[in-house]
XYZ file of C-alpha atoms in Angstrom:
225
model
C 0.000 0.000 0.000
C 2.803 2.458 0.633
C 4.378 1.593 -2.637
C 1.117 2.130 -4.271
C 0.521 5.520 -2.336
C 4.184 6.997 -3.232
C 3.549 5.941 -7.573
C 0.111 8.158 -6.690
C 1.760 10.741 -5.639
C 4.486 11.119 -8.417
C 2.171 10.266 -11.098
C -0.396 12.859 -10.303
C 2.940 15.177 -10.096
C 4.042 14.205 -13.124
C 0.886 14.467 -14.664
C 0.489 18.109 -13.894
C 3.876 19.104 -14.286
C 3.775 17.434 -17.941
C 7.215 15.669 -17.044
C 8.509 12.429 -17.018
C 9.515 12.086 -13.705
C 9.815 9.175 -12.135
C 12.040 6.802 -9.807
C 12.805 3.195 -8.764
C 12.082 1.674 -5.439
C 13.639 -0.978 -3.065
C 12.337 -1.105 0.473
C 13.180 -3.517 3.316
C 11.361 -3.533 6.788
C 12.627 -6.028 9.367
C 10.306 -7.184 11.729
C 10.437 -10.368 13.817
C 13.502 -11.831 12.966
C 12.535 -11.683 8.822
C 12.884 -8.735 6.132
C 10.453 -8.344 4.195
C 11.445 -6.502 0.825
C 9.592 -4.813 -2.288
C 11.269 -3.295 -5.293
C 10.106 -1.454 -8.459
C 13.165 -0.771 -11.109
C 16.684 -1.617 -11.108
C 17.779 -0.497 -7.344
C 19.060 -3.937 -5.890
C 18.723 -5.608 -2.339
C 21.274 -8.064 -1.053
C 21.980 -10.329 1.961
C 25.461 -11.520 3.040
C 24.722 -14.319 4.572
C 25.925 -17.573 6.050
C 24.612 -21.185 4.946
C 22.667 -22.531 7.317
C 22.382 -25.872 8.441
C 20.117 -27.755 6.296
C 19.598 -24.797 3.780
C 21.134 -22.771 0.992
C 22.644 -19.669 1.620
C 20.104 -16.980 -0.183
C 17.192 -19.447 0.465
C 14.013 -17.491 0.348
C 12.055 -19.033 3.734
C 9.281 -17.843 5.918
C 9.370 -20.590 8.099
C 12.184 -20.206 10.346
C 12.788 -18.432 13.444
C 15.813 -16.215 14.087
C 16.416 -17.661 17.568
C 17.454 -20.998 15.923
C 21.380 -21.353 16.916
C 21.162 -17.693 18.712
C 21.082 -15.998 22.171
C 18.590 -13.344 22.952
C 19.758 -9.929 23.004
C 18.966 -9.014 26.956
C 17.465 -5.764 28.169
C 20.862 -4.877 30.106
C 22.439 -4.988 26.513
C 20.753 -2.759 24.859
C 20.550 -0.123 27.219
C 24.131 0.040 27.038
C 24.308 0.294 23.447
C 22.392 3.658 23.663
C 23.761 5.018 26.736
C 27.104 6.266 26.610
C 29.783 4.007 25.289
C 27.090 2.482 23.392
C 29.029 2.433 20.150
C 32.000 0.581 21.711
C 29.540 -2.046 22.673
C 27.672 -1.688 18.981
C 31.091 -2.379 17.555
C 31.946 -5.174 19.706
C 28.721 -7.051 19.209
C 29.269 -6.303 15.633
C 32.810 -8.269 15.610
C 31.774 -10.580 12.938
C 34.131 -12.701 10.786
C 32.222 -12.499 7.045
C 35.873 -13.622 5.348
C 34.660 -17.283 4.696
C 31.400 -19.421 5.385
C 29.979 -16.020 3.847
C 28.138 -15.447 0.567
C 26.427 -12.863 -1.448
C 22.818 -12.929 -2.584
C 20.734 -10.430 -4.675
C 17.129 -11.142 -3.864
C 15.217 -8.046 -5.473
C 14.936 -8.505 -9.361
C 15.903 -6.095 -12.018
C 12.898 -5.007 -13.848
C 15.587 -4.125 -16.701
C 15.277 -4.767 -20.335
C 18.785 -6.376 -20.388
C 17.695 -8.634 -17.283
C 14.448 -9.528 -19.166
C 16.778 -10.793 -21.540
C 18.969 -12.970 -20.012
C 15.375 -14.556 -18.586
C 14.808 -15.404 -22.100
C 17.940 -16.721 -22.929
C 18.604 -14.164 -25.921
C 21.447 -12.245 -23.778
C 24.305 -13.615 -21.598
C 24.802 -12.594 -18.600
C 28.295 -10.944 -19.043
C 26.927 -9.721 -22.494
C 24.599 -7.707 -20.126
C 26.956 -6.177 -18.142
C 28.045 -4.090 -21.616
C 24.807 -3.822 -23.173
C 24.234 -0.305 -24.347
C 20.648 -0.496 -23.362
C 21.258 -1.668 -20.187
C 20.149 0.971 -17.890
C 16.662 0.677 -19.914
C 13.999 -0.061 -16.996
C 10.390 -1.188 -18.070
C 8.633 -0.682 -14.670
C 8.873 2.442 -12.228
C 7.569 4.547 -9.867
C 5.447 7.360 -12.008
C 3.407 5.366 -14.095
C -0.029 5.143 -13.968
C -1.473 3.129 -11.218
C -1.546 0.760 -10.259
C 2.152 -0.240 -10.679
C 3.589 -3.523 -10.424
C 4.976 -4.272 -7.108
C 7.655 -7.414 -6.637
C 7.623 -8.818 -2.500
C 10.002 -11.058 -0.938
C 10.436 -12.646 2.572
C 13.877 -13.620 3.768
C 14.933 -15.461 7.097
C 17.771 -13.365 9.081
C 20.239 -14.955 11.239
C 22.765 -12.756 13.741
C 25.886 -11.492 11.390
C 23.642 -11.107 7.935
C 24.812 -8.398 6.171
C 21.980 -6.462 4.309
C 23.046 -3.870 1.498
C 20.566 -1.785 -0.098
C 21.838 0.308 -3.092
C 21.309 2.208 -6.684
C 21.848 0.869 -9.957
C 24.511 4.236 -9.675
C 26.643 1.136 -7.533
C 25.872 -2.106 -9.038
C 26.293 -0.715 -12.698
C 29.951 0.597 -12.040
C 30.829 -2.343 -9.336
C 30.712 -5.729 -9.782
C 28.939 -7.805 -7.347
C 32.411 -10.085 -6.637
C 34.168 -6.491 -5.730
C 30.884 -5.383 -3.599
C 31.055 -8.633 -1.944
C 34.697 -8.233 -1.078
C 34.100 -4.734 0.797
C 30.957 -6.445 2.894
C 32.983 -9.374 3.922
C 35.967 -7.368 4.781
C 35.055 -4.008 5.940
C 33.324 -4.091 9.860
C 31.816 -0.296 10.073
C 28.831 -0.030 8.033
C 29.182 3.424 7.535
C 32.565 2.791 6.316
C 31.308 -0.161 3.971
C 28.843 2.386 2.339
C 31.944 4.709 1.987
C 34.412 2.527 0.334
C 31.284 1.386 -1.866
C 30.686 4.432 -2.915
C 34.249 5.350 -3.808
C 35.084 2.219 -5.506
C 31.546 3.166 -8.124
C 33.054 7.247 -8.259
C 36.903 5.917 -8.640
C 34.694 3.293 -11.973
C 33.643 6.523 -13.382
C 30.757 7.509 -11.162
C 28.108 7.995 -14.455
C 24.875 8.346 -11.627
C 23.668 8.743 -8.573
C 25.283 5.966 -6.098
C 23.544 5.634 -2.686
C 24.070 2.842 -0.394
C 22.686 1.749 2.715
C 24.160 -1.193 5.023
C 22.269 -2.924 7.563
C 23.836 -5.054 10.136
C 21.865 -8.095 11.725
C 23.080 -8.903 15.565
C 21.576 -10.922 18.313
C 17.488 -10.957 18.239
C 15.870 -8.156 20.287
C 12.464 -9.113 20.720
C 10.028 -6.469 21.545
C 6.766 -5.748 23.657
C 4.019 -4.134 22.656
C 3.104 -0.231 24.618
C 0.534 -0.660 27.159
């Protein structure tokens, strides 16, 4: 409903501005130990993640809680966190080795005329990667309503790494060199900085905006009286 409320918005915009404006859309919200993710366009979601036992790492799955394998995050805890010193103990809980065991996933899907066709099998995948047309998108925010809206649910464990970005990254960085900086880099502010340098120091041909989200230990939540 909130995608279909923000391609309102801009279309009735557009339509009275007599412009083509428009934009593409990926959205996460985490919520009980699961992100649940939309996208319109060609901005891309990923998960670092770690295989799990008895599953595939990347494996789309609604069934399984977060607390498998994991120890709750107490109250005591996260006080400290956002008291003072609270980004010592952020950064400590955050000490995750991602340099093996770890593996990179996209899980939104490029509504993209190259991606299109690779599905087809008339393009190869590293043909794609050149393709002159391939920052063509065939579905956006803007259009008329209502637009086409792609949803996926994805099990998180503590130490995922979640990366949310603009085609401005993945078009000038390949996913083996994005992959690198997640697994390597701890701060996610400073992942989302080298990210963004590595797509300027490529050439830097659009907008590049990144956003890293780290998963820790399970903080489960009451609702207000």
């Amino acid at each position: 409903r909130a995608v279909q409320s923000a391609n309102d918005r801009i279309y009735k915009a557009r339509s009275s501005r007599q412009n083509d404006m428009g934009t593409t859309l990926v959205a996460v919200l985490i919520l009980g130990g699961k992100a649940y993710i939309t996208n319109v366009g060609d901005s891309r979601l990923y998960i670092l993640n770690k295989t799990q036992e008895g599953s595939e790492a990347g494996t789309l799955d609604a069934t399984r809680p977060l607390m498998v394998g994991t120890k709750p995050l107490n109250a005591s805890q996260y006080l400290r966190a956002q008291g003072a010193g609270g980004a010592a103990v952020l950064d400590a809980m955050n000490a995750v080795d991602r340099t093996s065991g770890y593996e990179l996933d996209q899980i939104s899907v490029d509504h993209s005329l190259v991606h299109r066709l690779v599905e087809l099998g008339q393009l190869d995948p590293e043909e794609a990667k050149v393709h002159p047309h391939r920052n063509f998108i065939y579905r956006s925010l803007g259009g008329p309503p209502p637009i086409e809206v792609d949803t996926f649910v994805s099990t998180l464990y503590p130490g995922d790494r979640i990366l949310l970005c603009s085609d401005g990254l993945n078009s000038m960085v390949e996913d083996e060199d994005i992959s690198m900086v997640l697994k390597s880099v701890t701060n996610p502010a400073e992942v989302c900085q080298r990210l963004i340098d590595l797509a300027n120091e490529a050439g830097g041909h659009d907008n590049i905006t990144t956003v890293v989200i780290d998963v820790q230990d399970y903080l489960p939540y009451t609702e207000p009286i």
